[in-house]
Amino acid sequence: MIRKVVSASVIVTLAASTLAACSGSGSNGQAVGTTKDTSKPGEAKSMPKIYIYQNTGALNQKPEGSVPEKLEEMKKMYMEKLNIEPVAIVPPKGSEGEKLNLLLGSKDEIDTFQGAWDEYAPKGAIIPLNDLLDKYGQDVKKAWPQEAWDYMKDKDGKIWGVPRGVPSVHYPVWVRSDWMKKLNLKMPQTVDELEAVLKAFKEQDPDGNGKADTIPMMTDLNGIKNGLMGGFVEYGNSNWMDPADNKLKPVELAPGFKDFVAKMADWYQKGYIYKEAFAKFDPLELLKTNRVGTSSMWYSRVTLLFPQIKPGLPPEADYEIIRNLQGPKGKLITATAANTSAMVITKKAKHPDAVMKFINHQYQDLPTNSLNAAFGTNWKYVGNSKSEIELLNKDIAYAGEYMVSLGLATENKYSFNDPVKKMHADYLNKEILNLSIAKMPVDATIMYDKKLLQEKIPTLGDLDRLRNEELVKFVTGARPVSDFDKYIDQLYKAGLDKWIEEYTRQYNERKK
């Protein structure tokens, strides 16, 4: 049955998010997809080349990159249609940022890449796009809502990038519904009821392997902050305005934060939270063990990974979202605000108009052109609708080196007729923009000046590190919760007063 899809907004094209989460990789950071000059002697070379640094995540479907012949085929297609020759630069896996900085600082050509525009604009590495969008990017402009463009603008109204997202729900709590049925448990609605489910999973061997090795909750640092904290803190994982002095303060100073810490520490001590949650671990390998009862990690850790390993699990195995979970202070989930991540055009670009034309083409005739950029000729529509597609060959030949139209402006325009990809597509089409189930950060729409923050708060890096490291220590028991007041004193000694002063100043200056 063909599913109806909703209108646009937020992170990655299903090409990139089906593949999700990390940058594309390649051999040695070399430009690929170039061709010999075929112009005749004396003939003007009028076809511009544009150099695409492919760090968007589009290559996750095939990290090693395309079969050369297929990449050449795609390049020629763009040359014929747009009179533009795209050249893909595939960065070395694990050092994408280093390679990017080297290219930006060298004489080598690089025209467009994905990055936080407010990091690169102050360095003079990229250009504003207002005029280019007006002249050559009409389809890009129409594809994204105004709230997405707001994250792309500086205080003077200059637009520095093509959006990647809008506020979204990234950290739902999933539960093994077959285990719930097996243990005759009802779907939890409160933190206490969720705790009872975790306890049952821990003690009643729902996987039936005869061992007390069930993992009641798979999570990580961001998972507990964005998926659970809201039940204990009024504004969730967010800065908040203290009515006592009208100053913006970090969540650690909010009423209820200590209660959240104590609850997480209690769950960890009881074995409800995976013992390696705050170290590096492989969620895919963990799910393969058939021991994970719930997850509060980034949604794709379930939507992308679970369908891959489901055939090796009992046929009834399934995960469902626990809806309407409430804590003492309301909803558990905190929505993820949009950010400054964008497709940007470099100051070095010799043909910025061609770059914008190339990007704009992928926003035309949606989702067809974005699907071509992602999958080449290896896909087709199911039936007569443009709402469902299927891949023609599981052996990927074209990997997506020319994909630049990332985000829900393109990706929730379609779904896959594929059991492995269906769960992820359903989440993007039906769940990710349902902000009613989450708390919105107080300063979600505030574009802080990162450079100025670093200047005004010399210890900003130390504060960020302390906030993460000490939370992990509290939860894992490496530091007793009774030390919480000492921890707050530690933050002040590290410069929290300056943090509060500068964040409050910028918040008041920028709030609408």
Coordinates of N, CA, C and O in Angstrom, one line a residue, residues 95-180:
S95 N 39.2 11.5 8.8 CA 39.9 12.8 8.9 C 39.3 13.8 7.9 O 39.9 14.6 7.2
E96 N 37.9 13.7 7.8 CA 37.2 14.6 6.9 C 37.4 16.1 7.2 O 37.6 16.9 6.3
G97 N 37.4 16.4 8.5 CA 37.6 17.8 8.9 C 39.0 18.3 8.6 O 39.2 19.5 8.1
E98 N 40.0 17.5 8.8 CA 41.4 17.9 8.5 C 41.6 18.1 7.1 O 42.2 19.1 6.6
K99 N 41.0 17.2 6.2 CA 41.2 17.4 4.8 C 40.5 18.6 4.3 O 41.0 19.4 3.5
L100 N 39.3 18.9 4.9 CA 38.5 20.1 4.5 C 39.3 21.4 4.8 O 39.5 22.3 3.9
N101 N 39.9 21.4 6.0 CA 40.7 22.6 6.4 C 41.9 22.8 5.5 O 42.3 23.9 5.2
L102 N 42.5 21.7 5.1 CA 43.7 21.7 4.2 C 43.3 22.3 2.9 O 44.0 23.1 2.3
L103 N 42.2 21.8 2.3 CA 41.7 22.3 1.0 C 41.4 23.8 1.1 O 41.7 24.6 0.2
L104 N 40.7 24.2 2.2 CA 40.3 25.6 2.3 C 41.5 26.5 2.4 O 41.5 27.7 2.0
G105 N 42.6 26.0 3.0 CA 43.8 26.8 3.2 C 44.8 26.7 2.1 O 45.9 27.3 2.2
S106 N 44.5 25.9 1.0 CA 45.5 25.7 0.0 C 45.0 26.3 -1.3 O 43.9 27.0 -1.4
K107 N 45.7 26.1 -2.4 CA 45.3 26.6 -3.7 C 44.4 25.6 -4.4 O 43.9 25.9 -5.5
D108 N 44.2 24.5 -3.8 CA 43.3 23.5 -4.4 C 41.9 24.0 -4.5 O 41.4 24.7 -3.6
E109 N 41.2 23.5 -5.5 CA 39.8 23.9 -5.7 C 38.8 23.2 -4.8 O 38.9 22.0 -4.7
I110 N 37.9 23.9 -4.2 CA 36.8 23.3 -3.4 C 35.7 24.4 -3.5 O 35.9 25.6 -3.1
D111 N 34.5 24.0 -3.9 CA 33.4 25.0 -4.2 C 32.3 24.9 -3.2 O 31.7 25.9 -2.8
T112 N 32.0 23.7 -2.7 CA 30.9 23.6 -1.8 C 31.1 22.4 -0.9 O 31.7 21.4 -1.3
F113 N 30.6 22.5 0.4 CA 30.8 21.4 1.4 C 29.7 21.6 2.4 O 29.0 22.7 2.4
Q114 N 29.6 20.7 3.3 CA 28.6 20.8 4.4 C 29.4 21.2 5.6 O 30.4 20.6 6.0
G115 N 28.9 22.2 6.3 CA 29.5 22.7 7.5 C 28.7 23.7 8.3 O 27.7 24.1 7.7
A116 N 29.1 24.0 9.5 CA 28.4 25.0 10.3 C 28.8 26.4 9.7 O 29.9 26.8 9.9
W117 N 27.8 27.1 9.1 CA 28.2 28.3 8.4 C 28.8 29.4 9.4 O 29.7 30.1 9.0
D118 N 28.3 29.3 10.7 CA 28.8 30.3 11.6 C 30.2 30.0 12.1 O 30.8 30.9 12.8
E119 N 30.7 28.9 11.7 CA 32.2 28.6 12.0 C 33.0 29.1 10.8 O 34.1 29.6 11.1
Y120 N 32.5 29.0 9.6 CA 33.4 29.4 8.4 C 33.2 30.8 7.9 O 34.1 31.4 7.4
A121 N 32.0 31.4 8.2 CA 31.8 32.8 7.7 C 32.7 33.8 8.4 O 33.3 34.6 7.7
P122 N 32.9 33.7 9.7 CA 33.8 34.6 10.3 C 35.3 34.5 9.8 O 36.1 35.5 9.9
K123 N 35.6 33.4 9.3 CA 37.0 33.1 8.8 C 37.1 33.6 7.3 O 38.2 33.5 6.8
G124 N 36.0 34.1 6.8 CA 36.1 34.5 5.4 C 36.2 33.4 4.4 O 36.6 33.6 3.2
A125 N 35.8 32.1 4.8 CA 36.0 31.0 3.9 C 34.8 30.8 3.0 O 34.9 30.1 2.0
I126 N 33.6 31.3 3.3 CA 32.4 31.1 2.5 C 31.8 32.5 2.2 O 32.2 33.5 2.7
I127 N 30.8 32.4 1.3 CA 30.2 33.6 0.8 C 28.7 33.6 1.2 O 28.1 32.6 1.2
P128 N 28.1 34.8 1.3 CA 26.6 34.9 1.5 C 25.9 34.5 0.2 O 26.4 34.7 -0.9
L129 N 24.7 34.0 0.4 CA 24.0 33.4 -0.8 C 22.7 34.1 -1.2 O 22.0 33.7 -2.1
N130 N 22.4 35.3 -0.6 CA 21.2 36.0 -0.9 C 20.9 36.2 -2.4 O 19.9 35.8 -2.9
D131 N 21.9 36.8 -3.0 CA 21.7 37.1 -4.5 C 21.7 35.8 -5.3 O 20.9 35.7 -6.2
L132 N 22.5 34.8 -5.0 CA 22.6 33.6 -5.7 C 21.2 32.8 -5.6 O 20.7 32.3 -6.5
L133 N 20.7 32.8 -4.4 CA 19.4 32.2 -4.2 C 18.3 32.9 -5.0 O 17.4 32.2 -5.6
D134 N 18.3 34.2 -5.0 CA 17.3 35.0 -5.7 C 17.4 34.7 -7.2 O 16.4 34.6 -7.9
K135 N 18.6 34.6 -7.7 CA 18.8 34.4 -9.2 C 18.7 33.0 -9.6 O 18.1 32.7 -10.7
Y136 N 19.3 32.0 -8.8 CA 19.4 30.7 -9.3 C 18.9 29.6 -8.4 O 18.9 28.4 -8.7
G137 N 18.3 30.0 -7.2 CA 17.9 29.0 -6.2 C 16.5 29.1 -5.8 O 16.2 28.9 -4.7
Q138 N 15.6 29.4 -6.8 CA 14.2 29.6 -6.4 C 13.6 28.3 -5.9 O 12.8 28.3 -5.0
D139 N 14.0 27.2 -6.4 CA 13.4 25.9 -5.9 C 13.9 25.5 -4.5 O 13.2 25.0 -3.7
V140 N 15.2 25.9 -4.3 CA 15.8 25.7 -2.9 C 15.0 26.6 -1.9 O 14.6 26.1 -0.9
K141 N 14.7 27.8 -2.3 CA 14.0 28.7 -1.4 C 12.6 28.2 -1.0 O 12.2 28.3 0.1
K142 N 12.0 27.7 -2.0 CA 10.6 27.2 -1.8 C 10.5 25.9 -1.0 O 9.6 25.6 -0.3
A143 N 11.6 25.1 -1.1 CA 11.6 23.8 -0.4 C 11.7 23.9 1.1 O 11.2 23.0 1.8
W144 N 12.3 24.9 1.6 CA 12.5 25.0 3.0 C 11.6 26.1 3.7 O 11.4 27.1 3.1
P145 N 11.0 25.8 4.8 CA 10.2 26.8 5.5 C 11.0 27.9 6.1 O 12.2 27.8 6.2
Q146 N 10.3 29.0 6.4 CA 11.0 30.2 6.9 C 11.9 29.9 8.1 O 13.0 30.4 8.3
E147 N 11.3 29.0 9.0 CA 12.1 28.7 10.2 C 13.4 28.1 9.9 O 14.4 28.2 10.7
A148 N 13.5 27.3 8.8 CA 14.8 26.8 8.5 C 15.8 27.9 8.0 O 17.0 27.8 8.3
W149 N 15.3 28.8 7.2 CA 16.1 29.9 6.8 C 16.6 30.8 7.9 O 17.7 31.4 7.8
D150 N 15.8 30.9 8.9 CA 16.2 31.7 10.1 C 17.5 31.3 10.7 O 18.3 32.1 11.2
Y151 N 17.8 30.0 10.6 CA 19.0 29.4 11.2 C 20.2 29.7 10.2 O 21.3 29.4 10.6
M152 N 19.9 30.1 9.0 CA 21.0 30.4 8.1 C 21.4 31.8 8.0 O 22.4 32.2 7.3
K153 N 20.7 32.7 8.8 CA 21.0 34.2 8.7 C 21.8 34.7 9.8 O 21.6 34.3 11.0
D154 N 22.7 35.7 9.5 CA 23.3 36.4 10.6 C 22.5 37.6 11.0 O 21.4 37.8 10.4
K155 N 22.9 38.4 11.9 CA 22.1 39.5 12.4 C 21.9 40.6 11.4 O 20.9 41.4 11.5
D156 N 22.6 40.6 10.3 CA 22.4 41.5 9.2 C 21.5 41.0 8.1 O 21.3 41.7 7.1
G157 N 21.0 39.8 8.3 CA 20.1 39.2 7.3 C 20.8 38.5 6.1 O 20.2 38.0 5.2
K158 N 22.1 38.3 6.2 CA 22.8 37.6 5.2 C 22.6 36.1 5.4 O 22.7 35.6 6.5
I159 N 22.3 35.4 4.3 CA 22.1 34.0 4.3 C 23.4 33.3 3.9 O 23.9 33.6 2.8
W160 N 23.9 32.4 4.7 CA 25.2 31.8 4.5 C 25.2 30.3 4.1 O 26.2 29.8 3.8
G161 N 24.0 29.7 4.0 CA 24.0 28.3 3.6 C 22.6 27.8 3.2 O 21.6 28.5 3.5
V162 N 22.5 26.7 2.6 CA 21.3 26.0 2.3 C 21.0 25.1 3.5 O 21.8 24.3 3.9
P163 N 19.8 25.2 4.1 CA 19.5 24.5 5.4 C 19.7 23.0 5.3 O 19.6 22.4 4.3
R164 N 19.9 22.5 6.5 CA 20.0 21.0 6.7 C 18.8 20.5 7.5 O 18.4 19.4 7.4
G165 N 18.2 21.4 8.3 CA 17.1 20.9 9.1 C 16.3 22.0 9.8 O 16.6 23.2 9.7
V166 N 15.3 21.5 10.6 CA 14.4 22.3 11.4 C 14.3 21.5 12.7 O 14.7 20.4 12.8
P167 N 13.7 22.2 13.8 CA 13.5 21.4 15.0 C 12.8 20.1 14.8 O 11.8 20.0 14.1
S168 N 13.3 19.1 15.5 CA 12.8 17.7 15.3 C 12.9 16.9 16.5 O 13.5 17.2 17.5
V169 N 12.2 15.7 16.5 CA 12.2 14.8 17.6 C 13.2 13.7 17.2 O 12.9 12.8 16.3
H170 N 14.3 13.6 17.9 CA 15.4 12.7 17.6 C 15.6 11.6 18.6 O 16.3 10.6 18.3
Y171 N 15.0 11.7 19.8 CA 15.3 10.8 20.9 C 14.1 10.2 21.5 O 13.8 10.3 22.7
P172 N 13.2 9.5 20.7 CA 12.1 8.8 21.3 C 12.6 7.6 22.1 O 13.7 7.1 21.9
V173 N 11.7 7.1 23.0 CA 12.0 5.9 23.7 C 11.3 4.7 23.1 O 10.1 4.7 22.9
W174 N 12.1 3.7 22.6 CA 11.6 2.5 22.0 C 11.6 1.4 23.0 O 12.4 1.3 23.9
V175 N 10.6 0.4 22.8 CA 10.5 -0.7 23.7 C 10.2 -2.0 22.8 O 9.6 -1.9 21.8
R176 N 10.8 -3.1 23.3 CA 10.5 -4.4 22.6 C 9.1 -4.8 23.0 O 8.8 -5.3 24.0
S177 N 8.2 -4.5 22.0 CA 6.7 -4.7 22.3 C 6.4 -6.2 22.4 O 5.5 -6.6 23.2
D178 N 7.2 -7.1 21.8 CA 7.0 -8.5 22.0 C 7.3 -9.0 23.4 O 6.7 -9.9 23.9
W179 N 8.3 -8.4 24.0 CA 8.7 -8.7 25.4 C 7.6 -8.2 26.3 O 7.3 -8.8 27.3
M180 N 7.0 -7.0 26.0 CA 5.9 -6.5 26.8 C 4.8 -7.4 26.8 O 4.2 -7.7 27.9

